[in-house]
CSV table of C-alpha atoms and ligand atoms in Angstrom, one decimal:
chain,number,residue,atom,x,y,z
A,890,UNK,CA,22.5,10.2,-29.3
A,891,UNK,CA,24.8,7.1,-29.2
A,892,UNK,CA,24.9,4.1,-27.1
A,893,UNK,CA,26.2,3.5,-23.9
A,894,UNK,CA,28.1,0.5,-23.1
A,895,UNK,CA,25.5,-2.6,-21.4
A,896,UNK,CA,25.7,-5.8,-20.2
A,897,UNK,CA,23.3,-8.6,-19.0
A,898,UNK,CA,23.1,-9.1,-15.2
A,899,UNK,CA,21.7,-12.3,-14.3
A,900,UNK,CA,19.3,-11.2,-11.1
A,901,UNK,CA,20.1,-14.0,-9.3
A,902,UNK,CA,24.0,-14.9,-9.3
A,903,UNK,CA,25.5,-11.4,-10.5
A,904,UNK,CA,26.8,-13.4,-13.9
A,905,UNK,CA,27.2,-11.1,-16.6
A,906,UNK,CA,26.5,-11.9,-20.4
A,907,UNK,CA,26.7,-9.4,-23.4
A,908,UNK,CA,24.0,-10.6,-24.7
A,909,UNK,CA,20.1,-11.1,-23.7
A,910,UNK,CA,18.8,-14.5,-23.0
A,911,UNK,CA,16.7,-16.4,-22.0
A,912,UNK,CA,18.3,-18.4,-19.1
A,913,UNK,CA,21.6,-17.3,-17.1
A,914,UNK,CA,24.4,-19.4,-18.6
A,915,UNK,CA,26.4,-19.7,-15.0
A,916,UNK,CA,23.4,-20.4,-13.3
A,917,UNK,CA,20.9,-22.0,-15.0
A,918,UNK,CA,18.4,-19.4,-13.8
A,919,UNK,CA,15.2,-18.8,-16.5
A,920,UNK,CA,14.1,-14.8,-17.6
A,921,UNK,CA,16.5,-13.2,-14.7
A,922,UNK,CA,19.1,-11.2,-17.7
A,923,UNK,CA,18.1,-7.8,-17.0
A,924,UNK,CA,20.1,-5.0,-19.0
A,925,UNK,CA,22.0,-2.5,-17.0
A,926,UNK,CA,24.7,0.7,-18.5
A,927,UNK,CA,27.9,0.3,-17.7
A,928,UNK,CA,29.6,3.4,-19.3
A,929,UNK,CA,27.5,6.1,-20.5
A,930,UNK,CA,28.4,6.4,-24.9
A,931,UNK,CA,30.9,8.2,-26.2
A,932,UNK,CA,30.6,12.3,-26.4
A,933,UNK,CA,28.3,12.0,-23.3
A,934,UNK,CA,29.5,14.1,-19.7
A,935,UNK,CA,32.0,12.2,-19.0
A,936,UNK,CA,33.6,11.7,-21.9
A,937,UNK,CA,37.3,11.8,-22.4
A,938,UNK,CA,37.9,11.0,-19.0
A,939,UNK,CA,37.5,14.3,-17.3
A,940,UNK,CA,38.3,14.6,-13.3
A,941,UNK,CA,35.4,14.4,-11.2
A,942,UNK,CA,33.9,17.4,-10.1
A,943,UNK,CA,34.8,18.0,-6.8
A,944,UNK,CA,32.1,18.0,-3.9
A,945,UNK,CA,32.0,20.8,-0.9
A,946,UNK,CA,31.6,18.9,2.0
A,947,UNK,CA,29.9,20.5,5.3
A,948,UNK,CA,30.4,20.0,8.6
A,949,UNK,CA,27.7,17.6,10.5
A,950,UNK,CA,27.3,19.9,13.6
A,951,UNK,CA,26.5,22.1,10.9
A,952,UNK,CA,23.9,20.3,9.3
A,953,UNK,CA,20.6,22.5,9.9
A,954,UNK,CA,18.7,19.8,12.9
A,955,UNK,CA,15.5,21.7,11.9
A,956,UNK,CA,12.7,19.6,9.7
A,957,UNK,CA,12.8,19.4,6.6
A,958,UNK,CA,10.0,21.6,5.1
A,959,UNK,CA,6.9,19.4,3.2
A,960,UNK,CA,4.4,20.5,1.5
A,961,UNK,CA,1.3,19.9,2.1
A,962,UNK,CA,-1.6,19.3,-0.9
A,963,UNK,CA,-4.5,19.1,1.3
A,964,UNK,CA,-5.1,15.9,0.4
A,965,UNK,CA,-5.5,15.5,3.7
A,966,UNK,CA,-4.8,11.1,3.7
A,967,UNK,CA,-2.7,11.8,1.1
A,968,UNK,CA,-0.3,13.8,3.2
A,969,UNK,CA,-1.1,12.1,6.1
A,970,UNK,CA,0.5,8.8,4.2
A,971,UNK,CA,4.0,10.3,3.1
A,972,UNK,CA,4.4,11.1,7.1
A,973,UNK,CA,2.9,14.7,7.0
A,974,UNK,CA,3.5,16.7,3.3
A,975,UNK,CA,5.4,15.9,0.2
A,976,UNK,CA,9.2,16.6,1.3
A,977,UNK,CA,11.3,18.4,-1.9
A,978,UNK,CA,13.8,15.9,-3.2
A,979,UNK,CA,12.2,12.8,-3.0
A,980,UNK,CA,11.2,10.2,-5.2
A,981,UNK,CA,7.8,8.4,-4.6
A,982,UNK,CA,6.6,5.6,-6.5
A,983,UNK,CA,2.6,5.3,-7.0
A,984,UNK,CA,1.8,1.7,-7.2
A,985,UNK,CA,-1.5,0.3,-7.6
A,986,UNK,CA,-3.5,-2.3,-10.4
A,987,UNK,CA,-4.2,-0.7,-14.1
A,988,UNK,CA,-7.7,2.0,-13.6
A,989,UNK,CA,-7.5,1.8,-9.4
A,990,UNK,CA,-7.3,6.0,-9.8
A,991,UNK,CA,-3.2,6.7,-9.9
A,992,UNK,CA,-3.7,8.9,-12.5
A,993,UNK,CA,-6.1,10.2,-10.8
A,994,UNK,CA,-4.9,11.1,-7.5
A,995,UNK,CA,-1.6,12.0,-9.0
A,996,UNK,CA,-3.3,14.9,-11.2
A,997,UNK,CA,-5.2,16.4,-8.1
A,998,UNK,CA,-1.8,16.1,-6.2
A,999,UNK,CA,-0.2,18.3,-9.3
A,1000,UNK,CA,-3.2,20.6,-9.2
A,1001,UNK,CA,-3.4,21.7,-5.3
A,1002,UNK,CA,0.3,21.7,-5.8
A,1003,UNK,CA,0.1,24.6,-9.1
A,1004,UNK,CA,-2.8,26.4,-7.2
A,1005,UNK,CA,-0.2,26.7,-4.2
A,1006,UNK,CA,2.3,28.6,-6.7
A,1007,UNK,CA,4.7,25.5,-7.3
A,1008,UNK,CA,5.7,24.7,-10.7
A,1009,UNK,CA,4.2,21.6,-11.1
A,1010,UNK,CA,5.4,18.9,-15.0
A,1011,UNK,CA,3.2,16.5,-15.2
A,1012,UNK,CA,4.2,14.2,-17.9
A,1013,UNK,CA,2.0,11.4,-19.7
A,1014,UNK,CA,2.8,9.1,-21.5
A,1015,UNK,CA,-0.3,7.3,-21.4
A,1016,UNK,CA,-2.8,9.4,-22.3
A,1017,UNK,CA,-3.0,12.6,-25.0
A,1018,UNK,CA,-3.1,15.9,-23.8
A,1019,UNK,CA,-7.1,16.3,-24.5
A,1020,UNK,CA,-7.6,12.6,-22.0
A,1021,UNK,CA,-5.9,14.5,-19.5
A,1022,UNK,CA,-7.6,17.5,-20.1
A,1023,UNK,CA,-10.6,15.5,-20.4
A,1024,UNK,CA,-10.1,14.0,-17.1
A,1025,UNK,CA,-9.0,17.2,-15.4
A,1026,UNK,CA,-12.4,18.6,-16.1
A,1027,UNK,CA,-13.9,16.5,-14.2
A,1028,UNK,CA,-11.8,16.6,-10.8
A,1029,UNK,CA,-13.3,19.4,-7.9
A,1030,UNK,CA,-9.9,20.4,-8.7
A,1031,UNK,CA,-10.0,21.4,-12.4
A,1032,UNK,CA,-9.5,25.3,-12.0
A,1033,UNK,CA,-6.6,24.6,-10.0
A,1034,UNK,CA,-5.3,22.0,-12.4
A,1035,UNK,CA,-5.3,24.8,-15.2
A,1036,UNK,CA,-1.8,26.3,-14.2
A,1037,UNK,CA,-0.5,22.1,-14.4
A,1038,UNK,CA,2.0,22.0,-17.4
A,1039,UNK,CA,1.7,19.0,-19.4
A,1040,UNK,CA,4.1,16.8,-21.9
A,1041,UNK,CA,2.6,14.3,-23.8
A,1042,UNK,CA,6.3,12.0,-24.2
A,1043,UNK,CA,8.2,8.7,-23.6
A,1044,UNK,CA,11.8,9.7,-23.9
A,1045,UNK,CA,13.0,9.7,-20.4
A,1046,UNK,CA,16.2,11.8,-21.8
A,1047,UNK,CA,13.2,14.3,-23.5
A,1048,UNK,CA,11.6,14.5,-19.8
A,1049,UNK,CA,15.2,15.3,-17.6
A,1050,UNK,CA,15.8,18.0,-20.4
A,1051,UNK,CA,12.4,19.7,-20.3
A,1052,UNK,CA,12.7,19.9,-16.7
A,1053,UNK,CA,16.4,20.8,-16.7
A,1054,UNK,CA,15.3,24.2,-19.4
A,1055,UNK,CA,12.6,25.0,-17.2
A,1056,UNK,CA,14.9,25.7,-14.3
A,1057,UNK,CA,18.0,26.8,-16.0
A,1058,UNK,CA,15.5,29.3,-17.7
A,1059,UNK,CA,14.6,30.4,-14.2
A,1060,UNK,CA,10.7,29.3,-14.9
A,1061,UNK,CA,9.7,27.3,-11.5
A,1062,UNK,CA,9.8,23.0,-11.6
A,1063,UNK,CA,8.8,21.7,-7.7
A,1064,UNK,CA,7.3,18.2,-8.6
A,1065,UNK,CA,7.3,16.1,-11.5
A,1066,UNK,CA,4.7,13.5,-12.5
A,1067,UNK,CA,5.5,10.7,-14.7
A,1068,UNK,CA,2.5,8.6,-15.6
A,1069,UNK,CA,3.7,5.7,-16.3
A,1070,UNK,CA,7.3,4.7,-15.7
A,1071,UNK,CA,6.7,2.1,-18.0
A,1072,UNK,CA,6.2,3.6,-20.6
A,1073,UNK,CA,9.2,5.3,-20.1
A,1074,UNK,CA,12.1,4.6,-22.1
A,1075,UNK,CA,16.1,5.5,-22.1
A,1076,UNK,CA,18.0,5.5,-25.3
A,1077,UNK,CA,20.9,4.1,-23.3
A,1078,UNK,CA,19.0,0.6,-23.3
A,1079,UNK,CA,18.2,-1.5,-26.3
A,1080,UNK,CA,15.2,-3.1,-24.6
A,1081,UNK,CA,11.7,-2.1,-24.6
A,1082,UNK,CA,10.0,0.5,-22.6
A,1083,UNK,CA,8.6,-1.4,-19.6
A,1084,UNK,CA,11.4,-4.1,-19.0
A,1085,UNK,CA,13.2,-4.2,-15.8
A,1086,UNK,CA,16.4,-3.2,-17.0
A,1087,UNK,CA,14.3,0.2,-18.5
A,1088,UNK,CA,12.7,0.6,-15.4
A,1089,UNK,CA,15.3,0.6,-12.9
A,1090,UNK,CA,17.4,2.9,-15.1
A,1091,UNK,CA,14.6,5.4,-15.8
A,1092,UNK,CA,13.9,5.9,-12.1
A,1093,UNK,CA,17.8,6.1,-11.0
A,1094,UNK,CA,17.8,8.7,-13.7
A,1095,UNK,CA,14.8,10.6,-12.0
A,1096,UNK,CA,16.3,9.7,-8.4
A,1097,UNK,CA,19.0,12.2,-9.3
A,1098,UNK,CA,17.3,14.6,-11.3
A,1099,UNK,CA,15.2,15.0,-8.2
A,1100,UNK,CA,18.3,14.9,-5.3
A,1101,UNK,CA,20.1,17.1,-7.6
A,1102,UNK,CA,17.2,20.0,-8.9
A,1103,UNK,CA,15.9,19.2,-5.0
A,1104,UNK,CA,12.2,18.3,-7.1
A,1105,UNK,CA,9.8,16.1,-5.9
A,1106,UNK,CA,9.1,13.5,-8.0
A,1107,UNK,CA,6.4,10.8,-8.7
A,1108,UNK,CA,6.0,7.6,-10.5
A,1109,UNK,CA,3.3,5.9,-11.2
A,1110,UNK,CA,4.1,2.2,-11.9
A,1111,UNK,CA,1.4,-0.4,-12.8
A,1112,UNK,CA,1.0,-3.1,-11.4
A,1113,UNK,CA,-0.5,-6.6,-12.6
A,1114,UNK,CA,-2.6,-9.1,-10.0
A,1115,UNK,CA,-0.3,-11.4,-10.0
A,1116,UNK,CA,2.3,-9.1,-9.6
A,1117,UNK,CA,4.6,-10.6,-12.4
A,1118,UNK,CA,5.2,-7.8,-14.7
A,1119,UNK,CA,8.3,-6.2,-14.4
A,1120,UNK,CA,7.8,-3.2,-12.3
A,1121,UNK,CA,7.1,-1.5,-8.7
A,1122,UNK,CA,8.5,-4.6,-6.9
A,1123,UNK,CA,11.7,-4.2,-8.7
A,1124,UNK,CA,12.0,-0.4,-8.5
A,1125,UNK,CA,10.9,-0.5,-4.4
A,1126,UNK,CA,15.2,-0.5,-3.4
A,1127,UNK,CA,15.7,2.9,-5.3
A,1128,UNK,CA,13.2,4.9,-4.6
A,1129,UNK,CA,12.5,6.9,-1.0
A,1130,UNK,CA,8.3,6.0,-0.9
A,1131,UNK,CA,6.4,3.4,-2.4
A,1132,UNK,CA,3.3,4.5,-1.6
A,1133,UNK,CA,0.3,0.7,-2.6
A,1134,UNK,CA,-3.0,2.3,-4.2
A,1135,UNK,CA,-5.5,-0.6,-3.3
A,1136,UNK,CA,-9.2,-1.4,-3.9
A,1137,UNK,CA,-11.6,-3.8,-4.9
A,1138,UNK,CA,-13.1,-2.3,-8.7
A,1139,UNK,CA,-16.5,-2.7,-7.0
A,1140,UNK,CA,-16.1,-1.3,-3.9
A,1141,UNK,CA,-16.3,3.1,-4.4
A,1142,UNK,CA,-13.2,3.4,-1.7
A,1143,UNK,CA,-9.7,3.4,-2.1
A,1144,UNK,CA,-6.7,2.9,0.0
A,1145,UNK,CA,-3.5,4.5,-0.2
A,1146,UNK,CA,-0.5,2.6,1.7
A,1147,UNK,CA,2.8,3.3,2.4
A,1148,UNK,CA,5.3,0.3,2.2
A,1149,UNK,CA,8.3,1.8,2.4
A,1150,UNK,CA,9.2,5.7,3.5
A,1151,UNK,CA,12.7,7.2,4.1
A,1152,UNK,CA,10.7,10.4,5.6
A,1153,UNK,CA,8.4,9.1,7.2
A,1154,UNK,CA,6.1,5.8,9.1
A,1155,UNK,CA,5.6,2.7,7.1
A,1156,UNK,CA,2.7,1.1,6.9
A,1157,UNK,CA,0.6,4.1,7.0
A,1158,UNK,CA,-3.0,3.9,5.2
A,1159,UNK,CA,-4.6,6.7,3.9
A,1160,UNK,CA,-8.2,6.3,2.6
A,1161,UNK,CA,-10.5,7.7,-0.1
A,1162,UNK,CA,-13.7,7.6,-2.0
A,1163,UNK,CA,-14.2,7.1,-5.3
A,1164,UNK,CA,-15.8,9.9,-6.6
A,1165,UNK,CA,-16.6,11.1,-10.5
A,1166,UNK,CA,-15.4,14.9,-9.0
A,1167,UNK,CA,-12.0,12.7,-8.0
A,1168,UNK,CA,-10.7,11.1,-4.8
A,1169,UNK,CA,-12.0,12.2,-1.2
A,1170,UNK,CA,-10.0,11.7,1.7
A,1171,UNK,CA,-12.3,9.8,4.9
A,1172,UNK,CA,-12.5,11.4,7.5
A,1173,UNK,CA,-13.7,8.2,9.6
A,1174,UNK,CA,-12.5,4.9,8.3
A,1175,UNK,CA,-13.7,3.0,10.8
A,1176,UNK,CA,-16.7,4.2,10.0
A,1177,UNK,CA,-16.4,3.2,6.2
A,1178,UNK,CA,-15.4,-0.4,7.6
A,1179,UNK,CA,-17.8,-1.2,9.8
A,1180,UNK,CA,-21.0,-0.2,8.1
A,1181,UNK,CA,-24.0,-1.1,10.5
A,1182,UNK,CA,-24.5,-3.2,13.4
A,1183,UNK,CA,-27.4,-2.3,14.6
A,1184,UNK,CA,-29.1,-6.4,12.9
A,1185,UNK,CA,-26.1,-8.3,12.6
A,1186,UNK,CA,-26.9,-11.6,11.6
A,1187,UNK,CA,-24.8,-14.4,13.2
A,1188,UNK,CA,-20.8,-15.0,12.1
A,1189,UNK,CA,-19.8,-11.6,12.6
A,1190,UNK,CA,-17.2,-10.0,14.6
A,1191,UNK,CA,-15.3,-6.8,15.0
A,1192,UNK,CA,-12.0,-6.9,15.7
A,1193,UNK,CA,-9.3,-3.4,15.7
A,1194,UNK,CA,-6.5,-3.1,13.6
A,1195,UNK,CA,-3.9,-1.1,14.2
A,1196,UNK,CA,-2.8,0.5,11.0
A,1197,UNK,CA,0.3,1.8,11.4
A,1198,UNK,CA,-0.5,4.6,13.8
A,1199,UNK,CA,-3.7,3.7,13.5
A,1200,UNK,CA,-7.0,2.1,14.7
A,1201,UNK,CA,-8.9,1.3,12.0
A,1202,UNK,CA,-11.9,-1.3,13.0
A,1203,UNK,CA,-12.9,-4.1,10.6
A,1204,UNK,CA,-16.3,-6.4,10.9
A,1205,UNK,CA,-14.8,-10.3,10.1
A,1206,UNK,CA,-17.6,-12.3,8.8
A,1207,UNK,CA,-17.5,-16.0,8.5
A,1208,UNK,CA,-20.1,-18.8,7.3
A,1209,UNK,CA,-20.0,-21.9,7.7
A,1210,UNK,CA,-22.6,-24.4,5.7
A,1211,UNK,CA,-23.1,-28.1,4.8
A,1212,UNK,CA,-21.1,-28.9,1.9
A,1213,UNK,CA,-21.6,-31.0,-0.7
A,1214,UNK,CA,-20.5,-34.2,-1.7
A,1215,UNK,CA,-17.4,-33.4,-2.6
A,1216,UNK,CA,-14.0,-32.0,-0.1
A,1217,UNK,CA,-15.6,-29.4,2.0
A,1218,UNK,CA,-14.5,-26.0,1.0
A,1219,UNK,CA,-11.8,-23.4,2.5
A,1220,UNK,CA,-13.0,-19.6,0.9
A,1221,UNK,CA,-10.5,-16.4,2.9
A,1222,UNK,CA,-11.2,-13.1,1.6
A,1223,UNK,CA,-8.4,-10.3,3.3
A,1224,UNK,CA,-7.3,-13.4,5.5
A,1225,UNK,CA,-4.1,-15.8,5.2
A,1226,UNK,CA,-6.1,-18.8,4.4
A,1227,UNK,CA,-3.5,-20.7,6.3
A,1228,UNK,CA,-4.1,-18.5,9.4
A,1229,UNK,CA,-7.9,-19.6,9.0
A,1230,UNK,CA,-6.9,-23.2,8.6
A,1231,UNK,CA,-4.8,-23.3,11.9
A,1232,UNK,CA,-7.3,-21.3,13.9
A,1233,UNK,CA,-10.0,-23.6,12.0
A,1234,UNK,CA,-7.8,-26.6,14.0
A,1235,UNK,CA,-7.1,-24.9,17.2
A,1236,UNK,CA,-11.6,-24.1,17.3
A,1237,UNK,CA,-12.1,-28.2,16.8
A,1238,UNK,CA,-9.6,-29.6,19.3
A,1239,UNK,CA,-10.3,-26.7,21.8
A,1240,UNK,CA,-13.4,-25.6,21.1
A,1241,UNK,CA,-15.3,-28.6,20.4
A,1242,UNK,CA,-16.4,-27.0,17.2
A,1243,UNK,CA,-16.0,-28.6,13.9
A,1244,UNK,CA,-15.7,-27.6,10.7
A,1245,UNK,CA,-15.1,-30.5,9.5
A,1246,UNK,CA,-18.3,-31.5,7.1
A,1247,UNK,CA,-18.7,-27.7,6.4
A,1248,UNK,CA,-17.4,-25.2,3.9
A,1249,UNK,CA,-16.3,-22.2,5.5
A,1250,UNK,CA,-15.9,-18.8,4.0
A,1251,UNK,CA,-14.4,-15.9,6.3
A,1252,UNK,CA,-14.4,-12.6,4.8
A,1253,UNK,CA,-13.2,-9.4,6.4
A,1254,UNK,CA,-15.7,-6.8,5.0
A,1255,UNK,CA,-14.7,-3.5,2.8
A,1256,UNK,CA,-12.0,-5.3,1.3
A,1257,UNK,CA,-9.2,-5.1,4.2
A,1258,UNK,CA,-6.7,-7.2,4.8
A,1259,UNK,CA,-5.6,-8.9,7.8
A,1260,UNK,CA,-2.3,-9.2,9.0
A,1261,UNK,CA,-2.1,-9.2,12.6
A,1262,UNK,CA,-3.1,-12.1,14.7
A,1263,UNK,CA,-4.5,-10.0,16.3
A,1264,UNK,CA,-7.8,-10.6,14.6
A,1265,UNK,CA,-7.5,-13.8,15.5
A,1266,UNK,CA,-10.3,-14.1,18.1
A,1267,UNK,CA,-12.3,-12.4,15.8
A,1268,UNK,CA,-12.0,-14.8,13.4
A,1269,UNK,CA,-12.6,-18.0,15.9
A,1270,UNK,CA,-15.3,-16.2,17.6
A,1271,UNK,CA,-17.2,-15.3,13.7
A,1272,UNK,CA,-16.8,-19.0,12.6
A,1273,UNK,CA,-18.5,-20.5,16.2
A,1274,UNK,CA,-21.5,-17.7,16.0
A,1275,UNK,CA,-21.8,-18.8,12.4
A,1276,UNK,CA,-21.5,-22.3,13.4
A,1277,UNK,CA,-24.0,-22.1,15.8
A,1278,UNK,CA,-25.8,-19.9,14.0
A,1279,UNK,CA,-26.2,-17.0,17.2
A,1280,UNK,CA,-24.8,-13.2,16.6
A,1281,UNK,CA,-22.5,-12.2,18.7
A,1282,UNK,CA,-23.0,-9.3,20.5
A,1283,UNK,CA,-23.7,-6.7,17.7
A,1284,UNK,CA,-21.7,-3.4,19.9
A,1285,UNK,CA,-18.6,-5.7,21.1
A,1286,UNK,CA,-14.9,-5.8,19.7
A,1287,UNK,CA,-12.8,-8.4,20.1
A,1288,UNK,CA,-9.1,-8.4,20.8
A,1289,UNK,CA,-6.3,-11.5,21.1
A,1290,UNK,CA,-4.1,-13.6,19.2
A,1291,UNK,CA,-5.4,-17.5,19.6
A,1292,UNK,CA,-2.5,-19.8,20.4
A,1293,UNK,CA,-2.0,-23.2,19.4
A,1294,UNK,CA,-3.7,-24.1,23.8
A,1295,UNK,CA,-6.6,-22.5,22.5
A,1296,UNK,CA,-5.2,-19.7,24.9
A,1297,UNK,CA,-6.0,-15.9,24.8
A,1298,UNK,CA,-2.9,-13.9,24.2
A,1299,UNK,CA,-2.4,-9.9,24.4
A,1300,UNK,CA,-1.7,-7.7,21.3
A,1301,UNK,CA,-0.5,-4.8,21.3
A,1302,UNK,CA,-1.6,-1.0,21.7
A,1303,UNK,CA,-4.5,-2.4,23.8
A,1304,UNK,CA,-4.9,1.7,24.5
A,1305,UNK,CA,-5.3,3.2,21.3
A,1306,UNK,CA,-7.5,-0.1,19.8
A,1307,UNK,CA,-10.2,0.0,22.7
A,1308,UNK,CA,-10.5,4.3,22.1
A,1309,UNK,CA,-11.4,3.8,18.5
A,1310,UNK,CA,-13.5,1.0,18.9
A,1311,UNK,CA,-15.6,3.2,22.0
A,1312,UNK,CA,-15.0,6.3,19.7
A,1313,UNK,CA,-17.1,4.0,17.1
A,1314,UNK,CA,-19.8,3.1,19.5
A,1315,UNK,CA,-19.4,0.1,21.2
A,1316,UNK,CA,-20.2,-1.1,24.6
A,1317,UNK,CA,-17.9,-4.1,25.5
A,1318,UNK,CA,-14.1,-5.4,24.5
A,1319,UNK,CA,-12.6,-9.6,24.9
A,1320,UNK,CA,-9.5,-9.4,25.6
A,1321,UNK,CA,-6.8,-11.6,27.0
A,1322,UNK,CA,-6.5,-11.5,30.5
A,1323,UNK,CA,-3.3,-10.8,30.9
A,1324,UNK,CA,-3.6,-7.4,28.6
A,1325,UNK,CA,-5.9,-5.6,30.4
A,1326,UNK,CA,-4.8,-1.4,30.2
A,1327,UNK,CA,-5.0,-0.1,33.9
A,1328,UNK,CA,-6.8,2.5,32.2
A,1329,UNK,CA,-10.0,1.9,29.7
A,1330,UNK,CA,-11.7,4.1,27.7
A,1331,UNK,CA,-15.5,5.2,29.7
A,1332,UNK,CA,-18.8,3.3,27.6
A,1333,UNK,CA,-16.4,0.1,27.3
A,1334,UNK,CA,-16.9,-2.4,29.2
A,1335,UNK,CA,-13.6,-4.5,29.1
A,1336,UNK,CA,-14.8,-8.9,29.6
A,1337,UNK,CA,-11.0,-10.6,30.1
A,1338,UNK,CA,-10.8,-14.4,28.6
A,1339,UNK,CA,-8.1,-16.4,29.2
A,1340,UNK,CA,-8.6,-19.5,26.5
A,1341,UNK,CA,-10.8,-19.9,23.7
A,1342,UNK,CA,-13.4,-21.6,26.0
A,1343,UNK,CA,-14.3,-18.6,28.0
A,1344,UNK,CA,-14.9,-16.7,24.8
A,1345,UNK,CA,-17.0,-18.7,23.9
A,1346,UNK,CA,-19.1,-19.7,27.4
A,1347,UNK,CA,-19.1,-15.7,27.6
A,1348,UNK,CA,-21.0,-14.7,23.9
A,1349,UNK,CA,-22.6,-18.2,22.7
A,1350,UNK,CA,-23.2,-19.9,26.2
A,1351,UNK,CA,-21.6,-22.9,24.6
A,1352,UNK,CA,-19.4,-24.9,27.0
A,1353,UNK,CA,-16.2,-25.8,25.7
A,1354,UNK,CA,-15.6,-29.7,25.4
B,2555,ZN,ZN1,22.4,-16.3,-13.5
């Protein structure tokens, strides 16, 4: 196949150059030149300037307003994160660090689709057919996986041609998994597989395949911790849905998070346990993250986060210990370091508890990440509890944003968070005075607080300075 005419375009300023360069001539940025196809090769589909095909139009009023059908895999958390199942004709990117379980998850999905009678093609550019077979044999879905069509291939043209040939010969291909986008390459571009131009062009062509043939396409993309590698980040605007698969390597649970979804809400999470037989949906994520609340040490506080539409209870742990002779350390895991610094300053100035001479460690248990200020109150309560070395009430939940003046502000969707807390056996809820809902779940006593000082008094019996 002849190569297409390509240019290298600067991702910063848009300047074009005929050849790749490390530095853009126009704006001087480094490593921003990415190869793009400008015209298909002579002899290609549009050779000889044939007139473009005329497409039929449809009156807007005649478009069926019924919800598009969705395919449920029965892997409950996976269906949930997608917004209620797989949408035919969609392109879904599943990103995550190598080894996190992306291939396992999508092999399970492929097996389940195949068992439901949907033709499924699994393309592996990473592993041999035998390796994929051995992986499938370990799954709970092993017998379902037998019907999945397997293709070990890295040429995009061959993958698309195989899918199209199967379709035109009347065989059903309804789902396609590409593992991974970094191993696939198109002949139209010169660059090596995995570079930004290749990854982007391949994804765009798979998107066209998905739309034209109504196939659900899943693309696996590897992300490294630094995030500097060409890949998922550059694809996010091309695909319909972006799912990130996360987890600490040492923990057995994994979180699947939708960061973009044209067919559902974003920020939804699904929680799985990684077992030898594959990924198993976790029925009650709060119970997993919360652990045992019977014997809690000082420095532990519970809060309820909203993950998409779903409340999840998590434990925030803080440890303040006397620093050595060096500068006191601030170590935050699962919480933004700057937010921690801010809360330490508020605790000092408004709560009269200084950590200036202490090393401070703050951690969200279970590898969850706290991204909303609603967890502030739990963080300061945990810090104060650690400094005082007195445990907080074990069955209390803390919900509130803490302002610079030490004031406690209401959080959104407080009813849903309280309902989850009550469900998990919490008996007390510390809430912003202004944000106490009219109705609270039975068994959960609300403690209204206006300021950080109030919280310290009510929990640790401590007078604010
Ligand atoms: Zn430039």
